[in-house]
Amino acid sequence: MKRFQFYGKFLILGALLLTVNPLYLSAVDKKMIRIATVHAGAEVAGLAVNDLGELFFNSQHPAGKGEVVEGGPAAEIGYISGMDIRSYSGRSVSIPGDSEKDRVHVAAGKFVILGRSGEKLGDGNLLGGVYDAKGQLMYISNDVDYNAFIPLSSSEAYLYTAFEGASRKAVSAISRLKLQRKNGFWQTNYDESEMIDLRSIDGGWILCYGEITPWGTPLLAEEYYFYNTALWNHPDLHDEDEKPSFMKGNDMVYHMPKMMNRYLGRVSNPYRYGQMIEMNYPASDNPELVRHFSMGRFSHENATVMPDGRTVYLTDDDTVKYTNAKWNTNSGGVLFKFIADQKMDLSSGTLYAAKAIQDAATQPDKTGFDLEWIKLAHGNNEQIERWVSEYDGIGPKDYVEGQSNFVSDEDVQNWAESKAYKDLDGNGKVGSYKDDRPAFLESRKAAASLGATYEWNKLEGITNVNGTVYMAVSEITESMDRKWGHALWSTGKKDTQAQGHIKLDKEGCGVVYRGIMDQSYNMIRLEPEVVGKTTDGKKRCDDNTIAHPDNILGLSNGSLLIAEDAGKSAHPVDMLWLRK
């Protein structure tokens, strides 16, 4: 049975339809058009385009509210009717005044709302609702992110939407809205819409952005895994105090593993979260969800599959800004590459991590990086899941202060030394380890221990335009700032006199990089493509270009969509851009 189907004239665009692989994009008119603005306090998410050029996107967490509460705003899922985003070259939408920031504005056509968080669906569940093991509502998520448009015919489609969770409550959800086209507009049939049960994969943990593969399956990313996995079963994260340390609580990390325990009705295993998830048979009544342990465990923001059906680039979204210094809870991210053994099969392959070699310059708009790829290991889902299962059932009662019930930093270091055949930590010994589980269960740490670059600060969306990769970085601050210093992956201790691989001038408004590719879809270099501009020397960004880019999506005509997660200190409202 095929895992995908295409119907009529509808296909999904995700910068992956053509097989042309230029070494780099030829010069084009790089006109920037502000396509849309969203509610005050919301971010733009869920970029998807169908074969009519209709653009779907979401207004996520309006007013900054990650959870729907009585009397509060609800996130919106929708699309622009009357605009073909592939050919649009008209005016930019104006920035709304204060009295108009309570809705979505678009440059042309009409924003049609297909769903709001909290609406009742045909299965009796609420849109964005997360339910515990007893079927009781835990919360309603306002954090609508990835959209996947799956055509069923010329007049019917499914729209899958991933809900990240609700701020600290990180258990995710996926909805499936049944869309019907009438009088030239898509509308939602709520009676035939539903929430998808994720218990077949032990739930989802902060489902972020995603992409449609070249073979038509949605590929969803799990974001913000636990960098310090040893804390997953720390008793303080499972007691009655649910406040983080910055609010004078005892939770040393932002997200709450106890929520996953409530969802499952049993102790959860941290190694079952932080993967890419593929949805097979998305047009069927019963889509199949598959965790690809082979693609590594880290803070997946997104992955983009190249036209060869084997090469995949993956971004790791984290920042040392959020770390708890005592517990080393966060770090910068790593750029990964995965090469599948077989075309259209992501269940086995080889995982690599990038070492970035910066040009001599430091200006963000002029400085690029050569890339070297460090092989981590080869693996397959079946073998890796056997390793993962060894950690099932470990709970707070098993926690011992100063030790780890999981793969420890010492294990990672010993594994790395066994791979490098040399002493890496200067203790006079070359360590050894029994297998390659550190590469797949602690992928960021494994990459850093072998010399990969782990200073990328909020490494966000990644996409490809006919085989050329684009990658967003939300802000060039902290570990990417040449004046900040450097933090060791294993301790988190900051050395203000040291520098890592990335040492750029600070640019808090972010950048989108373009990858230079060789003929085998190997990315050999990154160069700045679109760069934000700070206007006040602090946080304010130029209103006429990007601020804190997040979701990005390439179109087959060479254009690029760039969505913001900026906040009011950077832009009056978050914006969606079309780079022609």
Coordinates of C-alpha atoms in Angstrom, one line a residue:
M1 CA 0.0 0.0 0.0
K2 CA 1.3 3.4 -0.9
R3 CA 2.0 5.9 1.9
F4 CA 0.8 8.8 -0.2
Q5 CA -1.6 9.8 -2.9
F6 CA -2.0 12.8 -5.2
Y7 CA -5.5 13.7 -6.5
G8 CA -6.6 15.9 -9.4
K9 CA -4.7 19.1 -9.8
F10 CA -3.8 19.4 -6.1
L11 CA -0.2 18.9 -5.0
I12 CA 1.6 20.2 -2.0
L13 CA 4.4 22.8 -2.5
G14 CA 7.2 22.6 0.1
A15 CA 10.2 23.6 -2.0
L16 CA 10.7 20.0 -3.0
L17 CA 8.9 19.3 -6.2
L18 CA 11.6 19.8 -8.9
T19 CA 14.8 17.9 -9.2
V20 CA 17.0 20.7 -10.6
N21 CA 20.1 21.1 -8.4
P22 CA 21.9 24.4 -9.2
L23 CA 25.1 25.1 -7.4
Y24 CA 23.5 28.3 -6.2
L25 CA 20.4 30.4 -7.1
S26 CA 20.9 32.7 -10.0
A27 CA 20.4 36.4 -9.4
V28 CA 16.7 37.3 -9.0
D29 CA 14.7 40.3 -8.0
K30 CA 14.9 40.0 -4.2
K31 CA 11.8 42.2 -3.6
M32 CA 10.5 41.9 0.0
I33 CA 6.7 42.0 0.3
R34 CA 4.8 42.1 3.6
I35 CA 2.1 39.5 2.9
A36 CA 0.3 39.5 6.3
T37 CA 0.3 40.6 9.9
V38 CA -1.2 38.7 12.8
H39 CA -2.9 39.5 16.1
A40 CA -1.0 41.5 18.7
G41 CA 1.2 39.1 20.7
A42 CA 0.8 36.3 18.2
E43 CA 3.4 34.8 15.9
V44 CA 3.1 33.6 12.3
A45 CA 3.2 29.8 12.0
G46 CA 2.1 26.8 9.9
L47 CA 3.2 28.0 6.4
A48 CA 1.8 25.7 3.7
V49 CA 0.9 26.2 0.0
N50 CA -1.3 24.0 -2.2
D51 CA -1.1 23.7 -6.0
L52 CA -3.5 26.6 -6.5
G53 CA -1.0 28.8 -4.8
E54 CA -3.2 29.3 -1.7
L55 CA -1.3 30.1 1.4
F56 CA -2.2 28.5 4.7
F57 CA -0.9 29.9 8.0
N58 CA -1.8 30.4 11.6
S59 CA -2.0 33.2 14.2
Q60 CA -0.3 31.4 17.1
H61 CA -0.8 32.3 20.8
P62 CA -2.6 35.7 20.3
A63 CA -1.9 38.2 23.1
G64 CA 1.0 35.8 24.0
K65 CA -1.4 33.3 25.5
G66 CA -0.3 29.7 24.9
E67 CA -3.4 28.2 26.5
V68 CA -7.1 29.0 25.8
V69 CA -8.7 30.3 29.0
E70 CA -12.3 31.6 29.5
G71 CA -12.6 35.1 28.0
G72 CA -9.2 34.9 26.4
P73 CA -8.2 35.0 22.7
A74 CA -8.1 31.8 20.6
A75 CA -5.5 31.0 18.0
E76 CA -6.7 30.9 14.4
I77 CA -6.0 28.5 11.5
G78 CA -6.7 29.8 8.1
Y79 CA -5.7 30.6 4.5
I80 CA -5.7 33.5 2.0
S81 CA -8.4 33.2 -0.6
G82 CA -8.0 35.2 -3.8
M83 CA -4.2 35.4 -3.8
D84 CA -1.8 33.1 -5.7
I85 CA 1.3 33.4 -3.6
R86 CA 3.5 32.1 -6.4
S87 CA 2.8 35.0 -8.7
Y88 CA 1.9 37.8 -6.3
S89 CA 4.0 40.9 -6.8
G90 CA 1.7 43.6 -5.5
R91 CA 1.8 45.9 -2.5
S92 CA 2.7 45.1 1.0
V93 CA 0.0 45.1 3.7
S94 CA 0.1 48.1 5.9
I95 CA 1.1 47.8 9.6
P96 CA -2.1 48.0 11.5
G97 CA -2.8 50.7 14.1
D98 CA -3.5 49.8 17.7
S99 CA -7.3 49.6 17.1
E100 CA -6.8 47.0 14.3
K101 CA -4.3 44.6 16.0
D102 CA -7.1 42.2 17.0
R103 CA -7.1 40.3 13.7
V104 CA -5.1 39.1 10.7
H105 CA -4.5 41.5 7.8
V106 CA -3.4 40.4 4.4
A107 CA -2.0 42.2 1.4
A108 CA -4.6 40.9 -1.1
G109 CA -7.6 38.6 -1.1
K110 CA -9.2 37.6 2.2
F111 CA -8.0 35.6 5.2
V112 CA -10.5 32.8 5.7
I113 CA -10.6 31.3 9.2
L114 CA -10.8 27.5 9.1
G115 CA -10.7 26.9 12.8
R116 CA -10.1 28.5 16.2
S117 CA -8.6 26.7 19.3
G118 CA -11.4 25.4 21.6
E119 CA -14.1 24.8 18.9
K120 CA -15.9 21.5 19.2
L121 CA -15.1 18.9 16.6
G122 CA -17.2 15.9 15.3
D123 CA -15.4 13.4 17.6
G124 CA -16.5 15.4 20.6
N125 CA -13.1 16.8 21.3
L126 CA -12.1 20.4 21.3
L127 CA -9.8 21.8 18.7
G128 CA -6.3 21.9 20.3
G129 CA -7.6 20.0 23.3
V130 CA -5.1 17.7 25.2
Y131 CA -6.7 14.9 27.2
D132 CA -5.3 12.7 29.9
A133 CA -5.3 8.9 30.1
K134 CA -8.8 9.0 31.6
G135 CA -10.1 11.2 28.8
Q136 CA -10.3 14.3 31.0
L137 CA -9.3 17.7 29.4
M138 CA -5.9 18.8 30.6
Y139 CA -5.9 22.1 28.6
I140 CA -6.6 23.7 25.2
S141 CA -3.5 24.6 23.3
N142 CA -3.2 28.0 21.6
D143 CA 0.2 27.2 20.1
V144 CA -0.9 26.2 16.6
D145 CA 2.1 25.5 14.5
Y146 CA 2.6 23.2 11.5
N147 CA -0.1 22.8 8.8
A148 CA -0.1 20.0 6.3
F149 CA -2.6 20.3 3.4
I150 CA -3.6 16.8 2.1
P151 CA -5.9 16.8 -1.0
L152 CA -8.5 14.2 -1.3
S153 CA -10.1 15.4 -4.5
S154 CA -10.6 18.8 -6.3
S155 CA -13.2 19.7 -3.7
E156 CA -12.1 18.0 -0.5
A157 CA -8.9 18.0 1.6
Y158 CA -7.6 17.3 5.1
L159 CA -5.7 20.0 6.9
Y160 CA -3.5 18.6 9.7
T161 CA -2.3 21.0 12.3
A162 CA 0.2 20.5 15.1
F163 CA -0.3 22.1 18.4
E164 CA 3.0 22.6 20.4
G165 CA 1.4 22.4 23.8
A166 CA 0.5 25.3 26.1
S167 CA 3.6 27.2 27.2
R168 CA 5.2 25.1 30.0
K169 CA 2.7 22.2 29.4
A170 CA 4.5 20.6 26.6
V171 CA 2.3 17.6 25.6
S172 CA 1.2 18.2 22.0
A173 CA -1.8 17.5 19.8
I174 CA -2.6 17.1 16.1
S175 CA -6.0 18.0 14.6
R176 CA -7.4 16.9 11.3
L177 CA -9.9 19.4 9.8
K178 CA -12.0 18.1 6.9
L179 CA -12.1 20.9 4.3
Q180 CA -14.7 21.2 1.5
R181 CA -14.5 23.7 -1.3
K182 CA -17.7 25.5 -2.1
N183 CA -18.2 28.6 -4.3
G184 CA -14.4 28.9 -4.6
F185 CA -13.7 28.9 -0.9
W186 CA -12.4 26.2 1.5
Q187 CA -14.6 25.8 4.6
T188 CA -14.4 23.3 7.5
N189 CA -16.8 20.5 8.0
Y190 CA -16.6 20.3 11.8
D191 CA -18.7 17.1 12.0
E192 CA -16.0 15.2 10.0
S193 CA -13.1 16.8 11.8
E194 CA -11.2 15.3 14.8
M195 CA -8.2 15.3 17.0
I196 CA -5.7 12.5 16.3
D197 CA -4.8 10.2 19.2
L198 CA -1.0 10.3 19.6
R199 CA -0.7 7.5 22.2
S200 CA 0.5 5.1 19.5
I201 CA 3.8 7.0 19.6
D202 CA 3.6 7.7 23.4
G203 CA 2.4 11.2 22.8
G204 CA 4.1 14.2 21.2
W205 CA 6.4 16.7 22.9
I206 CA 6.2 20.2 21.6
L207 CA 5.4 19.5 18.0
C208 CA 6.7 22.4 16.0
Y209 CA 7.1 23.0 12.3
G210 CA 7.2 20.4 9.5
E211 CA 7.3 19.7 5.8
I212 CA 5.7 17.4 3.2
T213 CA 8.3 14.9 1.9
P214 CA 8.8 14.5 -1.9
W215 CA 6.7 11.3 -1.6
G216 CA 3.8 13.2 0.0
T217 CA 3.9 12.4 3.7
P218 CA 3.9 15.0 6.5
L219 CA 7.1 15.1 8.5
L220 CA 6.6 16.7 11.9
A221 CA 9.4 18.0 14.2
E222 CA 9.5 17.6 18.0
E223 CA 11.1 20.7 19.6
Y224 CA 12.9 21.4 22.9
Y225 CA 14.0 18.0 24.1
F226 CA 15.7 17.9 27.5
Y227 CA 19.3 18.9 27.0
N228 CA 20.1 17.6 30.5
T229 CA 18.2 14.4 30.3
A230 CA 19.3 13.4 33.8
L231 CA 16.7 15.8 35.1
W232 CA 13.7 14.2 33.5
N233 CA 12.9 12.1 36.6
H234 CA 14.1 14.7 39.1
P235 CA 11.6 14.7 42.0
D236 CA 11.2 18.5 42.0
L237 CA 9.8 18.2 38.4
H238 CA 7.1 15.7 39.7
D239 CA 5.9 17.3 42.9
E240 CA 3.0 19.7 43.5
D241 CA 5.1 22.8 42.9
E242 CA 4.7 23.7 39.3
K243 CA 6.5 27.0 39.2
P244 CA 9.9 27.4 37.4
S245 CA 12.9 28.7 39.3
F246 CA 12.5 32.2 37.7
M247 CA 9.1 32.4 39.4
K248 CA 10.5 31.3 42.7
G249 CA 9.4 27.7 42.2
N250 CA 11.6 24.5 42.3
D251 CA 11.3 23.5 38.6
M252 CA 14.8 24.0 37.2
V253 CA 13.6 23.5 33.6
Y254 CA 10.8 25.3 31.7
H255 CA 8.8 22.4 30.4
M256 CA 7.1 19.9 32.7
P257 CA 7.7 16.1 32.2
K258 CA 4.9 15.4 34.7
M259 CA 2.4 16.5 32.1
M260 CA 3.4 13.6 29.8
N261 CA 3.0 11.2 32.7
R262 CA -0.5 12.4 33.2
Y263 CA -1.2 12.1 29.5
L264 CA 0.0 8.5 29.4
G265 CA -1.2 7.5 32.8
R266 CA 2.3 6.1 33.5
V267 CA 5.9 7.1 33.8
S268 CA 7.2 8.5 30.5
N269 CA 10.6 7.9 28.9
P270 CA 12.5 11.1 27.7
Y271 CA 14.2 9.1 24.9
R272 CA 10.8 8.7 23.2
Y273 CA 10.6 12.4 22.5
G274 CA 12.8 14.8 20.4
Q275 CA 12.5 13.0 17.1
M276 CA 11.1 13.6 13.6
I277 CA 7.7 12.0 13.1
E278 CA 6.4 10.9 9.7
M279 CA 2.7 10.5 9.0
N280 CA 2.1 7.6 6.5
Y281 CA -1.2 7.3 4.6
P282 CA -2.3 10.8 5.5
A283 CA -5.3 10.6 3.1
S284 CA -6.6 7.4 4.8
D285 CA -9.1 7.1 7.7
N286 CA -6.3 5.9 9.9
P287 CA -3.0 7.6 9.3
E288 CA 0.1 5.9 10.7
L289 CA 2.6 7.9 12.8
V290 CA 6.2 6.7 12.8
R291 CA 9.0 8.0 15.0
H292 CA 12.3 8.2 13.1
F293 CA 14.8 7.5 15.9
S294 CA 17.4 7.2 13.1
M295 CA 17.3 11.0 12.5
G296 CA 18.5 11.8 16.0
R297 CA 17.2 13.2 19.2
F298 CA 17.5 17.0 19.7
S299 CA 15.3 20.1 19.6
H300 CA 13.9 19.5 16.1
E301 CA 12.5 22.7 14.5
N302 CA 12.1 21.3 11.1
A303 CA 13.7 19.1 8.4
T304 CA 13.8 19.5 4.7
V305 CA 14.2 16.5 2.4
M306 CA 16.2 17.1 -0.8
P307 CA 14.9 16.1 -4.2
D308 CA 17.0 12.9 -4.2
G309 CA 14.7 11.5 -1.5
R310 CA 17.6 10.5 0.7
T311 CA 19.4 13.7 1.9
V312 CA 17.8 15.6 4.8
Y313 CA 18.9 18.7 6.6
L314 CA 17.6 19.3 10.2
T315 CA 17.7 22.3 12.5
D316 CA 18.1 22.2 16.3
D317 CA 16.3 25.1 18.0
D318 CA 17.7 26.0 21.4
T319 CA 19.5 28.9 23.1
V320 CA 21.9 29.2 26.0
K321 CA 19.8 32.3 26.9
Y322 CA 17.3 30.0 28.7
T323 CA 19.8 27.8 30.6
N324 CA 19.8 27.2 34.3
A325 CA 23.5 27.7 35.0
K326 CA 23.5 25.3 37.9
W327 CA 21.9 22.5 36.0
N328 CA 23.2 23.2 32.4
T329 CA 19.7 22.9 31.0
N330 CA 20.1 24.6 27.6
S331 CA 22.8 25.3 24.9
G332 CA 23.0 26.5 21.4
G333 CA 21.9 24.2 18.6
V334 CA 23.6 22.1 15.9
L335 CA 22.9 21.8 12.2
F336 CA 22.5 18.1 11.3
K337 CA 22.4 16.1 8.1
F338 CA 20.8 12.7 7.6
I339 CA 21.4 10.4 4.6
A340 CA 18.9 7.6 4.3
D341 CA 20.1 4.2 3.1
Q342 CA 17.2 4.0 0.7
K343 CA 15.2 6.6 -1.3
M344 CA 11.9 7.5 0.3
D345 CA 12.7 5.5 3.5
L346 CA 13.8 7.5 6.6
S347 CA 13.9 4.5 8.9
S348 CA 17.7 3.9 8.5
G349 CA 20.7 5.9 7.5
T350 CA 23.7 7.9 8.7
L351 CA 23.6 11.0 10.9
Y352 CA 26.1 13.9 10.5
A353 CA 26.7 17.2 12.3
A354 CA 28.2 20.4 10.8
K355 CA 31.3 22.1 11.8
A356 CA 31.1 25.8 10.7
I357 CA 34.3 27.6 9.6
Q358 CA 33.6 31.3 9.7
D359 CA 35.0 33.8 7.2
A360 CA 37.4 36.4 8.5
A361 CA 34.7 39.0 8.6
T362 CA 32.3 39.5 11.5
Q363 CA 29.4 41.5 10.0
P364 CA 26.2 39.4 9.8
D365 CA 25.3 40.6 6.3
K366 CA 28.7 39.9 4.8
T367 CA 30.0 36.8 6.7
G368 CA 29.5 33.2 5.6
F369 CA 30.7 29.8 6.7
D370 CA 32.3 26.8 5.1
L371 CA 30.9 23.6 6.3
E372 CA 32.6 20.3 7.2
W373 CA 30.4 17.3 8.1
I374 CA 31.3 15.1 11.0
K375 CA 29.9 11.5 10.8
L376 CA 28.2 10.5 14.1
A377 CA 26.9 7.1 13.4
H378 CA 24.7 4.8 11.2
G379 CA 21.5 3.4 12.7
N380 CA 18.0 2.2 12.1
N381 CA 14.7 2.7 14.0
E382 CA 14.4 -0.9 15.2
Q383 CA 17.8 -1.0 16.8
I384 CA 17.6 2.5 18.3
E385 CA 14.2 1.8 19.8
R386 CA 15.6 -1.3 21.5
W387 CA 18.1 1.0 23.2
V388 CA 15.3 3.5 24.1
S389 CA 13.2 0.7 25.7
E390 CA 16.0 0.0 28.2
Y391 CA 15.0 3.3 29.9
D392 CA 11.2 2.6 30.1
G393 CA 9.7 2.8 33.6
I394 CA 12.4 5.0 35.1
G395 CA 10.7 7.5 37.4
P396 CA 11.4 9.9 40.3
K397 CA 11.9 7.1 42.8
D398 CA 15.0 6.1 40.8
Y399 CA 16.6 9.5 40.9
V400 CA 20.0 9.8 42.7
E401 CA 21.5 13.2 43.1
G402 CA 24.8 13.6 41.1
Q403 CA 24.1 10.6 39.0
S404 CA 22.1 9.8 35.8
N405 CA 19.6 7.1 35.1
F406 CA 20.1 7.8 31.4
V407 CA 23.1 8.3 29.0
S408 CA 25.5 10.5 31.0
D409 CA 27.9 13.2 29.8
E410 CA 30.7 10.8 30.7
D411 CA 29.1 8.2 28.5
V412 CA 29.0 10.7 25.6
Q413 CA 32.6 11.7 26.2
N414 CA 33.8 8.1 26.2
W415 CA 31.8 7.3 23.0
A416 CA 33.3 10.3 21.3
E417 CA 36.8 9.3 22.2
S418 CA 36.2 5.8 20.9
K419 CA 35.1 7.4 17.6
A420 CA 38.0 9.8 17.4
Y421 CA 40.5 7.2 18.7
K422 CA 42.1 9.8 21.0
D423 CA 41.9 11.5 24.3
L424 CA 39.5 14.5 23.9
D425 CA 39.1 15.7 27.5
G426 CA 42.8 15.7 28.5
N427 CA 42.5 13.0 31.3
G428 CA 45.2 10.9 29.7
K429 CA 42.9 8.1 28.7
V430 CA 41.0 7.2 25.5
G431 CA 37.5 6.2 26.5
S432 CA 35.3 3.5 25.1
Y433 CA 31.6 2.8 24.9
K434 CA 29.5 -0.3 24.1
D435 CA 27.4 1.0 21.2
D436 CA 26.3 4.1 19.2
R437 CA 23.3 5.0 21.3
P438 CA 24.8 8.4 22.3
A439 CA 24.7 9.5 18.7
F440 CA 20.9 8.9 18.5
L441 CA 19.8 9.5 22.1
E442 CA 22.0 12.5 22.9
S443 CA 22.7 13.8 19.4
R444 CA 23.5 17.4 20.2
K445 CA 26.0 16.4 22.9
A446 CA 27.5 13.7 20.7
A447 CA 27.9 16.2 17.9
A448 CA 29.5 18.8 20.2
S449 CA 31.9 16.2 21.7
L450 CA 33.3 15.4 18.3
G451 CA 33.8 19.0 17.4
A452 CA 30.6 20.1 15.6
T453 CA 29.4 23.7 16.0
Y454 CA 26.8 24.0 18.7
E455 CA 26.6 27.8 19.0
W456 CA 23.7 28.4 16.6
N457 CA 21.3 30.6 18.6
K458 CA 17.6 29.6 18.0
L459 CA 18.2 27.7 14.8
E460 CA 14.8 27.9 13.2
G461 CA 13.1 26.8 10.0
I462 CA 14.9 25.1 7.1
T463 CA 13.6 24.6 3.6
N464 CA 14.8 24.0 0.1
V465 CA 14.1 25.7 -3.1
N466 CA 14.6 23.2 -5.9
G467 CA 17.6 21.7 -4.1
T468 CA 19.1 24.8 -2.5
V469 CA 18.7 25.0 1.2
Y470 CA 17.6 28.1 3.2
M471 CA 18.0 28.2 7.0
A472 CA 16.7 30.8 9.6
V473 CA 18.4 32.0 12.7
S474 CA 16.1 33.9 15.0
E475 CA 18.8 36.2 16.4
I476 CA 22.5 36.6 16.4
T477 CA 23.0 37.0 20.1
E478 CA 24.4 35.0 23.0
S479 CA 26.6 32.1 21.8
M480 CA 26.8 33.6 18.2
D481 CA 27.9 37.0 19.5
R482 CA 31.6 37.4 19.3
K483 CA 31.6 39.5 22.6
W484 CA 29.6 36.9 24.5
G485 CA 32.1 34.2 25.1
H486 CA 31.8 30.5 24.9
A487 CA 30.1 27.8 27.1
L488 CA 31.4 24.2 27.2
W489 CA 28.7 21.7 26.2
S490 CA 29.3 19.3 29.2
T491 CA 29.2 21.9 32.0
G492 CA 27.5 25.0 30.5
K493 CA 30.2 27.1 32.2
K494 CA 30.8 30.4 30.4
D495 CA 34.2 31.7 29.5
T496 CA 34.0 35.3 28.5
Q497 CA 37.5 35.3 27.1
A498 CA 36.9 32.3 24.8
Q499 CA 35.1 32.1 21.4
G500 CA 33.5 29.2 19.7
H501 CA 33.3 28.5 16.0
I502 CA 30.8 31.4 15.5
K503 CA 31.9 34.9 16.4
L504 CA 29.7 37.5 14.7
D505 CA 28.7 41.0 15.5
K506 CA 25.4 41.1 17.3
E507 CA 22.2 41.4 15.2
G508 CA 19.2 40.7 17.4
C509 CA 16.8 40.8 14.4
G510 CA 18.1 37.6 12.9
V511 CA 19.1 36.2 9.5
V512 CA 18.2 33.7 6.8
Y513 CA 21.1 31.9 5.3
R514 CA 21.4 30.3 1.9
G515 CA 23.3 27.0 1.5
I516 CA 25.7 26.5 -1.3
M517 CA 25.2 22.9 -2.6
D518 CA 27.3 20.6 -4.7
Q519 CA 25.9 18.2 -7.3
S520 CA 25.1 15.5 -4.7
Y521 CA 23.0 17.8 -2.5
N522 CA 25.8 18.2 0.0
M523 CA 25.8 21.6 1.6
I524 CA 29.3 23.0 1.6
R525 CA 28.7 26.6 2.6
L526 CA 26.3 29.1 4.2
E527 CA 25.9 32.7 3.1
P528 CA 23.6 35.4 4.5
E529 CA 20.6 35.9 2.2
V530 CA 18.1 38.1 4.2
V531 CA 19.3 39.9 7.3
G532 CA 17.2 41.8 9.9
K533 CA 18.3 45.3 11.0
T534 CA 18.3 46.6 14.5
T535 CA 17.3 50.3 14.5
D536 CA 17.7 51.3 18.2
G537 CA 20.8 49.4 19.2
K538 CA 18.7 47.2 21.4
K539 CA 15.7 45.1 20.3
R540 CA 13.7 47.3 17.8
C541 CA 13.9 46.0 14.2
D542 CA 13.4 47.8 10.9
D543 CA 9.7 47.4 10.0
N544 CA 10.5 47.0 6.3
T545 CA 12.3 43.7 6.7
I546 CA 12.4 40.6 8.8
A547 CA 12.6 40.3 12.6
H548 CA 13.3 37.0 14.3
P549 CA 12.6 34.7 11.4
D550 CA 11.0 31.3 12.3
N551 CA 9.0 29.2 9.9
I552 CA 10.3 29.5 6.3
L553 CA 9.0 27.9 3.2
G554 CA 10.5 27.8 -0.3
L555 CA 8.4 27.8 -3.4
S556 CA 9.2 26.1 -6.6
N557 CA 9.5 29.4 -8.5
G558 CA 12.4 30.4 -6.3
S559 CA 10.5 32.7 -3.9
L560 CA 10.8 32.3 -0.1
L561 CA 8.2 32.8 2.6
I562 CA 9.5 34.0 6.0
A563 CA 7.4 34.1 9.1
E564 CA 8.2 36.0 12.2
D565 CA 8.3 35.1 15.9
A566 CA 9.3 38.6 16.9
G567 CA 7.2 40.1 19.7
K568 CA 6.2 43.7 20.2
S569 CA 9.7 44.9 21.3
A570 CA 10.9 44.1 17.8
H571 CA 7.9 44.8 15.5
P572 CA 4.5 46.3 16.3
V573 CA 3.0 43.0 15.2
D574 CA 4.5 39.8 13.8
M575 CA 4.7 39.7 10.0
L576 CA 4.8 37.3 7.1
W577 CA 7.1 38.1 4.3
L578 CA 7.5 37.0 0.6
R579 CA 11.0 37.3 -0.7
K580 CA 10.6 37.3 -4.5

